[in-house]
Amino acid sequence: MTCYSRITGTGSYLPPNRLTNAQLATQLAARGVETSDEWIVARTGIEARHFAAPDVTSSDLGVEAARRAIEAAGLQAADIDLIIVATSTPDMVFPSVACILQHKLGIAGCPAFDLQAVCSGFVYALTVADAMIKSGAATRALVVGSEVFSRILDFSDRTTCVLFGDGAGAVVLEASQEPGILASDLHADGRHVGILCVPGHVSGGQVVGSPLLTMDGQAVFKLAVGVLENAARATLAKASLTEADIDWLIPHQANLRIMRSTAKKLKLPLEKLIVTVDQHGNTSAASIPLALDEAVRSGKVKKGDIVMLEGVGGGFTWGAVLLRY
Ligand code: UT7
């Protein structure tokens, strides 16, 4: 009998410190950086974001999201036999957030590793977990997106520091006789490494180069609107479905203008677009599982619905996963 993988539980976690645009603008003004609620809302749709306390790490946020997803799936942590964490803001250079998170869950033995595809990390991780389940290498995978982007923001650069937030989302993906993940489509183009990066690295006991995020926003914007439409169409074709079959579109939550443009190109009414960027900002690899969990818990996404997940970000990377929830 064909083996599929299916999401059986979702969870998410946001650190308690919520900062509205106005509060952030006041803090930035004290450093001589000028911005406004009006500019941020008009250009991005972001109204607020959450920032983790200085001693809180990606594994701290991720383990809370993971516990909620495992509980929602009706499982115990000991049932998990694969952990993949998508993150660009790991607790340390090594070992992986996944290993630290595994220990925090109180389990040991199953494979655990991080996956680095920046804001596309969650769709990449979900695709890898799906392939491992279909190959028989795993039966109950925990797939987490967790980030503390506040750590790598340059608060003297208003073009980036107003855009990002911290948070985590997780799903449990189980082997199943019913689908499940229907198709996925992943891509990368390393020619665009420089348009969104944290160029610094550790060498000789020091950080060499800038450890802060830098982005050519307009270049990222232009690439994003093109590739998201293509990835969605490719995924639909692989699953022999059409735009009309999509119940919910959950794109990476970076900019409401990009998200609406994708929905429009796919001829989807805006009611089918799940939006959390307004309240979370851009949480990179965490943004899709955070939005999925909110959509499930609010009763929007129901069992049997066709959901299109789409990621895009640094690398340049992009991709889509089409699933029946
Ligand atoms: O997560 C990975 C994916 N990332 C993305 O998808 C991000 C993609 N890019 C974007 O979302 C948009 O390009 C931004 C939101 C980053 C910028 O929006 P934009 O409409 O492309 O603005 P812009 O860069 O063209 O800047 C317009 C103006 C500039 O002023 P001048 O040169 O026209 O006088 C900027 O200096 O807005 C100014 N500006 C700001 N003003 C107030 C830039 N940042 C700010 C700010 N507050 N925070």
CSV table of N, CA and C in Angstrom, one decimal, residues 11-110:
chain,number,residue,atom,x,y,z
A,11,GLY,N,1.8,23.3,16.2
A,11,GLY,CA,2.0,24.1,17.4
A,11,GLY,C,2.8,25.3,17.1
A,12,SER,N,2.8,26.3,18.0
A,12,SER,CA,3.6,27.5,17.8
A,12,SER,C,3.8,28.2,19.1
A,13,TYR,N,4.8,29.1,19.1
A,13,TYR,CA,5.1,29.8,20.3
A,13,TYR,C,5.7,31.1,20.0
A,14,LEU,N,5.3,32.2,20.6
A,14,LEU,CA,5.8,33.5,20.4
A,14,LEU,C,6.3,34.0,21.8
A,15,PRO,N,7.5,34.6,21.8
A,15,PRO,CA,8.0,35.2,23.1
A,15,PRO,C,7.1,36.3,23.5
A,16,PRO,N,6.9,36.5,24.9
A,16,PRO,CA,5.8,37.4,25.3
A,16,PRO,C,6.1,38.9,25.0
A,17,ASN,N,7.3,39.3,24.8
A,17,ASN,CA,7.5,40.7,24.6
A,17,ASN,C,7.1,41.1,23.2
A,18,ARG,N,5.9,41.8,23.1
A,18,ARG,CA,5.3,42.2,21.8
A,18,ARG,C,5.6,43.7,21.7
A,19,LEU,N,6.1,44.1,20.5
A,19,LEU,CA,6.4,45.5,20.2
A,19,LEU,C,5.6,46.0,19.1
A,20,THR,N,4.8,47.0,19.3
A,20,THR,CA,4.0,47.6,18.1
A,20,THR,C,5.0,48.5,17.3
A,21,ASN,N,4.6,48.8,16.1
A,21,ASN,CA,5.4,49.7,15.3
A,21,ASN,C,5.7,51.0,16.0
A,22,ALA,N,4.7,51.6,16.7
A,22,ALA,CA,4.9,52.8,17.4
A,22,ALA,C,5.9,52.7,18.5
A,23,GLN,N,5.8,51.6,19.2
A,23,GLN,CA,6.8,51.4,20.3
A,23,GLN,C,8.2,51.2,19.7
A,24,LEU,N,8.3,50.4,18.6
A,24,LEU,CA,9.6,50.3,18.0
A,24,LEU,C,10.2,51.6,17.5
A,25,ALA,N,9.3,52.4,16.9
A,25,ALA,CA,9.7,53.7,16.3
A,25,ALA,C,10.2,54.6,17.4
A,26,THR,N,9.6,54.5,18.6
A,26,THR,CA,10.1,55.4,19.7
A,26,THR,C,11.5,54.9,20.2
A,27,GLN,N,11.6,53.6,20.2
A,27,GLN,CA,13.0,53.1,20.6
A,27,GLN,C,14.0,53.4,19.6
A,28,LEU,N,13.7,53.4,18.3
A,28,LEU,CA,14.7,53.7,17.3
A,28,LEU,C,15.0,55.2,17.3
A,29,ALA,N,13.9,56.0,17.5
A,29,ALA,CA,14.2,57.4,17.5
A,29,ALA,C,15.2,57.8,18.6
A,30,ALA,N,15.2,57.1,19.7
A,30,ALA,CA,16.2,57.4,20.8
A,30,ALA,C,17.6,57.1,20.3
A,31,ARG,N,17.7,56.3,19.2
A,31,ARG,CA,19.1,56.0,18.6
A,31,ARG,C,19.3,56.8,17.4
A,32,GLY,N,18.4,57.8,17.1
A,32,GLY,CA,18.5,58.7,15.9
A,32,GLY,C,18.1,58.0,14.6
A,33,VAL,N,17.3,56.9,14.7
A,33,VAL,CA,16.8,56.2,13.5
A,33,VAL,C,15.3,56.6,13.3
A,34,GLU,N,15.0,57.1,12.2
A,34,GLU,CA,13.7,57.7,11.9
A,34,GLU,C,12.8,56.7,11.2
A,35,THR,N,11.7,56.3,11.7
A,35,THR,CA,10.7,55.5,11.0
A,35,THR,C,9.3,55.8,11.6
A,36,SER,N,8.3,55.2,11.0
A,36,SER,CA,6.9,55.5,11.5
A,36,SER,C,6.0,54.3,11.3
A,37,ASP,N,5.0,54.2,12.1
A,37,ASP,CA,3.9,53.2,12.0
A,37,ASP,C,3.4,53.2,10.6
A,38,GLU,N,3.1,54.4,10.1
A,38,GLU,CA,2.5,54.6,8.8
A,38,GLU,C,3.4,54.0,7.7
A,39,TRP,N,4.7,54.3,7.7
A,39,TRP,CA,5.6,53.7,6.7
A,39,TRP,C,5.6,52.2,6.7
A,40,ILE,N,5.7,51.6,7.9
A,40,ILE,CA,5.9,50.2,8.1
A,40,ILE,C,4.6,49.5,7.6
A,41,VAL,N,3.4,50.0,8.0
A,41,VAL,CA,2.2,49.4,7.6
A,41,VAL,C,2.0,49.5,6.1
A,42,ALA,N,2.2,50.7,5.6
A,42,ALA,CA,1.9,50.9,4.1
A,42,ALA,C,2.9,50.0,3.3
A,43,ARG,N,4.1,49.9,3.6
A,43,ARG,CA,5.1,49.1,2.8
A,43,ARG,C,5.1,47.6,3.0
A,44,THR,N,4.7,47.2,4.2
A,44,THR,CA,4.9,45.8,4.6
A,44,THR,C,3.6,45.1,5.1
A,45,GLY,N,2.7,45.9,5.7
A,45,GLY,CA,1.5,45.3,6.4
A,45,GLY,C,1.8,44.9,7.8
A,46,ILE,N,3.1,45.1,8.3
A,46,ILE,CA,3.5,44.7,9.6
A,46,ILE,C,2.9,45.8,10.6
A,47,GLU,N,2.3,45.3,11.7
A,47,GLU,CA,1.8,46.2,12.8
A,47,GLU,C,2.6,46.0,14.1
A,48,ALA,N,3.1,44.7,14.3
A,48,ALA,CA,3.8,44.4,15.5
A,48,ALA,C,4.6,43.2,15.3
A,49,ARG,N,5.6,42.9,16.2
A,49,ARG,CA,6.4,41.7,16.2
A,49,ARG,C,6.7,41.4,17.6
A,50,HIS,N,7.2,40.1,17.8
A,50,HIS,CA,7.6,39.7,19.2
A,50,HIS,C,9.2,39.6,19.2
A,51,PHE,N,9.8,40.0,20.3
A,51,PHE,CA,11.2,39.9,20.5
A,51,PHE,C,11.5,39.0,21.7
A,52,ALA,N,12.4,38.0,21.5
A,52,ALA,CA,12.8,37.2,22.6
A,52,ALA,C,13.7,37.9,23.6
A,53,ALA,N,13.6,37.5,24.9
A,53,ALA,CA,14.6,38.1,25.9
A,53,ALA,C,16.0,37.7,25.5
A,54,PRO,N,17.0,38.4,25.9
A,54,PRO,CA,18.4,38.2,25.5
A,54,PRO,C,18.9,36.8,25.7
A,55,ASP,N,18.4,36.1,26.8
A,55,ASP,CA,18.9,34.8,27.1
A,55,ASP,C,18.1,33.7,26.5
A,56,VAL,N,17.1,34.0,25.7
A,56,VAL,CA,16.2,33.0,25.1
A,56,VAL,C,16.7,32.7,23.7
A,57,THR,N,16.8,31.4,23.4
A,57,THR,CA,17.4,30.9,22.2
A,57,THR,C,16.3,30.3,21.2
A,58,SER,N,16.8,30.0,20.0
A,58,SER,CA,15.8,29.3,19.1
A,58,SER,C,15.3,28.0,19.6
A,59,SER,N,16.2,27.2,20.3
A,59,SER,CA,15.7,25.9,20.9
A,59,SER,C,14.7,26.1,22.0
A,60,ASP,N,14.8,27.2,22.7
A,60,ASP,CA,13.8,27.5,23.8
A,60,ASP,C,12.4,27.8,23.1
A,61,LEU,N,12.4,28.6,22.1
A,61,LEU,CA,11.1,28.9,21.4
A,61,LEU,C,10.6,27.6,20.7
A,62,GLY,N,11.6,26.9,20.0
A,62,GLY,CA,11.2,25.7,19.2
A,62,GLY,C,10.6,24.6,20.1
A,63,VAL,N,11.2,24.4,21.3
A,63,VAL,CA,10.7,23.3,22.1
A,63,VAL,C,9.3,23.5,22.6
A,64,GLU,N,8.9,24.8,22.8
A,64,GLU,CA,7.5,25.1,23.2
A,64,GLU,C,6.6,24.8,22.1
A,65,ALA,N,7.0,25.2,20.9
A,65,ALA,CA,6.1,24.9,19.7
A,65,ALA,C,6.0,23.4,19.5
A,66,ALA,N,7.2,22.7,19.6
A,66,ALA,CA,7.2,21.3,19.4
A,66,ALA,C,6.3,20.6,20.4
A,67,ARG,N,6.3,21.0,21.7
A,67,ARG,CA,5.5,20.3,22.7
A,67,ARG,C,4.0,20.5,22.3
A,68,ARG,N,3.6,21.7,21.8
A,68,ARG,CA,2.2,21.9,21.5
A,68,ARG,C,1.8,21.1,20.2
A,69,ALA,N,2.7,20.9,19.3
A,69,ALA,CA,2.4,20.1,18.1
A,69,ALA,C,2.3,18.6,18.5
A,70,ILE,N,3.2,18.2,19.4
A,70,ILE,CA,3.1,16.7,19.8
A,70,ILE,C,1.8,16.5,20.5
A,71,GLU,N,1.5,17.4,21.4
A,71,GLU,CA,0.2,17.3,22.1
A,71,GLU,C,-1.0,17.3,21.2
A,72,ALA,N,-1.0,18.2,20.2
A,72,ALA,CA,-2.1,18.2,19.2
A,72,ALA,C,-2.2,16.9,18.4
A,73,ALA,N,-1.1,16.3,18.2
A,73,ALA,CA,-1.1,15.0,17.4
A,73,ALA,C,-1.5,13.8,18.3
A,74,GLY,N,-1.6,14.1,19.6
A,74,GLY,CA,-2.0,13.0,20.5
A,74,GLY,C,-0.9,12.1,20.8
A,75,LEU,N,0.3,12.6,20.7
A,75,LEU,CA,1.5,11.7,20.9
A,75,LEU,C,2.3,12.1,22.1
A,76,GLN,N,3.3,11.3,22.5
A,76,GLN,CA,4.3,11.7,23.5
A,76,GLN,C,5.6,12.0,22.8
A,77,ALA,N,6.5,12.8,23.4
A,77,ALA,CA,7.8,13.1,22.8
A,77,ALA,C,8.5,11.8,22.4
A,78,ALA,N,8.4,10.8,23.2
A,78,ALA,CA,9.1,9.5,22.9
A,78,ALA,C,8.7,8.9,21.6
A,79,ASP,N,7.5,9.2,21.1
A,79,ASP,CA,7.0,8.7,19.8
A,79,ASP,C,7.8,9.2,18.6
A,80,ILE,N,8.4,10.4,18.8
A,80,ILE,CA,9.1,11.1,17.6
A,80,ILE,C,10.3,10.3,17.2
A,81,ASP,N,10.5,10.0,15.9
A,81,ASP,CA,11.7,9.3,15.5
A,81,ASP,C,12.5,10.1,14.5
A,82,LEU,N,12.2,11.4,14.3
A,82,LEU,CA,13.1,12.2,13.5
A,82,LEU,C,12.8,13.7,13.9
A,83,ILE,N,13.9,14.5,14.0
A,83,ILE,CA,13.7,15.9,14.3
A,83,ILE,C,14.5,16.7,13.3
A,84,ILE,N,13.8,17.6,12.6
A,84,ILE,CA,14.4,18.6,11.7
A,84,ILE,C,14.1,20.0,12.1
A,85,VAL,N,15.0,20.8,12.4
A,85,VAL,CA,14.8,22.2,12.7
A,85,VAL,C,15.3,23.1,11.6
A,86,ALA,N,14.4,23.9,11.0
A,86,ALA,CA,14.8,24.9,10.1
A,86,ALA,C,15.1,26.2,10.8
A,87,THR,N,16.3,26.7,10.7
A,87,THR,CA,16.7,27.9,11.4
A,87,THR,C,17.9,28.5,10.8
A,88,SER,N,18.0,29.9,10.9
A,88,SER,CA,19.2,30.6,10.5
A,88,SER,C,19.8,31.3,11.7
A,89,THR,N,19.2,31.1,12.8
A,89,THR,CA,19.7,31.7,14.1
A,89,THR,C,19.8,30.7,15.2
A,90,PRO,N,20.8,29.7,14.9
A,90,PRO,CA,21.0,28.6,15.9
A,90,PRO,C,21.6,29.1,17.2
A,91,ASP,N,21.4,28.3,18.3
A,91,ASP,CA,21.8,28.6,19.6
A,91,ASP,C,23.3,28.8,19.6
A,92,MET,N,24.0,28.0,18.9
A,92,MET,CA,25.5,28.0,18.8
A,92,MET,C,26.0,27.6,17.5
A,93,VAL,N,27.3,27.7,17.2
A,93,VAL,CA,27.8,27.3,15.9
A,93,VAL,C,27.5,25.8,15.7
A,94,PHE,N,27.8,24.9,16.6
A,94,PHE,CA,27.3,23.6,16.7
A,94,PHE,C,27.4,23.1,18.1
A,95,PRO,N,26.7,22.1,18.5
A,95,PRO,CA,25.8,21.3,17.7
A,95,PRO,C,24.5,22.0,17.3
A,96,SER,N,23.7,21.2,16.6
A,96,SER,CA,22.5,21.8,16.0
A,96,SER,C,21.4,22.1,17.0
A,97,VAL,N,20.5,23.0,16.7
A,97,VAL,CA,19.3,23.3,17.5
A,97,VAL,C,18.5,22.1,17.7
A,98,ALA,N,18.5,21.2,16.6
A,98,ALA,CA,17.7,20.0,16.7
A,98,ALA,C,18.1,19.1,17.8
A,99,CYS,N,19.5,19.0,18.0
A,99,CYS,CA,20.0,18.1,19.1
A,99,CYS,C,19.7,18.7,20.5
A,100,ILE,N,19.8,20.0,20.6
A,100,ILE,CA,19.5,20.7,21.8
A,100,ILE,C,18.0,20.6,22.2
A,101,LEU,N,17.2,20.8,21.1
A,101,LEU,CA,15.7,20.6,21.3
A,101,LEU,C,15.3,19.2,21.7
A,102,GLN,N,16.0,18.2,21.0
A,102,GLN,CA,15.7,16.8,21.4
A,102,GLN,C,15.9,16.6,22.9
A,103,HIS,N,17.1,17.1,23.4
A,103,HIS,CA,17.4,16.9,24.8
A,103,HIS,C,16.3,17.6,25.7
A,104,LYS,N,15.9,18.8,25.3
A,104,LYS,CA,14.9,19.6,26.0
A,104,LYS,C,13.6,18.8,26.0
A,105,LEU,N,13.3,18.1,25.0
A,105,LEU,CA,12.1,17.3,24.9
A,105,LEU,C,12.2,16.0,25.8
A,106,GLY,N,13.4,15.7,26.3
A,106,GLY,CA,13.6,14.6,27.2
A,106,GLY,C,13.7,13.3,26.5
A,107,ILE,N,14.1,13.3,25.2
A,107,ILE,CA,14.3,12.1,24.4
A,107,ILE,C,15.7,12.0,23.9
A,108,ALA,N,16.0,10.8,23.4
A,108,ALA,CA,17.4,10.6,22.8
A,108,ALA,C,17.3,9.5,21.8
A,109,GLY,N,18.3,9.5,20.9
A,109,GLY,CA,18.4,8.3,20.0
A,109,GLY,C,18.0,8.6,18.5
A,110,CYS,N,16.8,9.3,18.3
A,110,CYS,CA,16.4,9.5,17.0
A,110,CYS,C,17.3,10.5,16.2
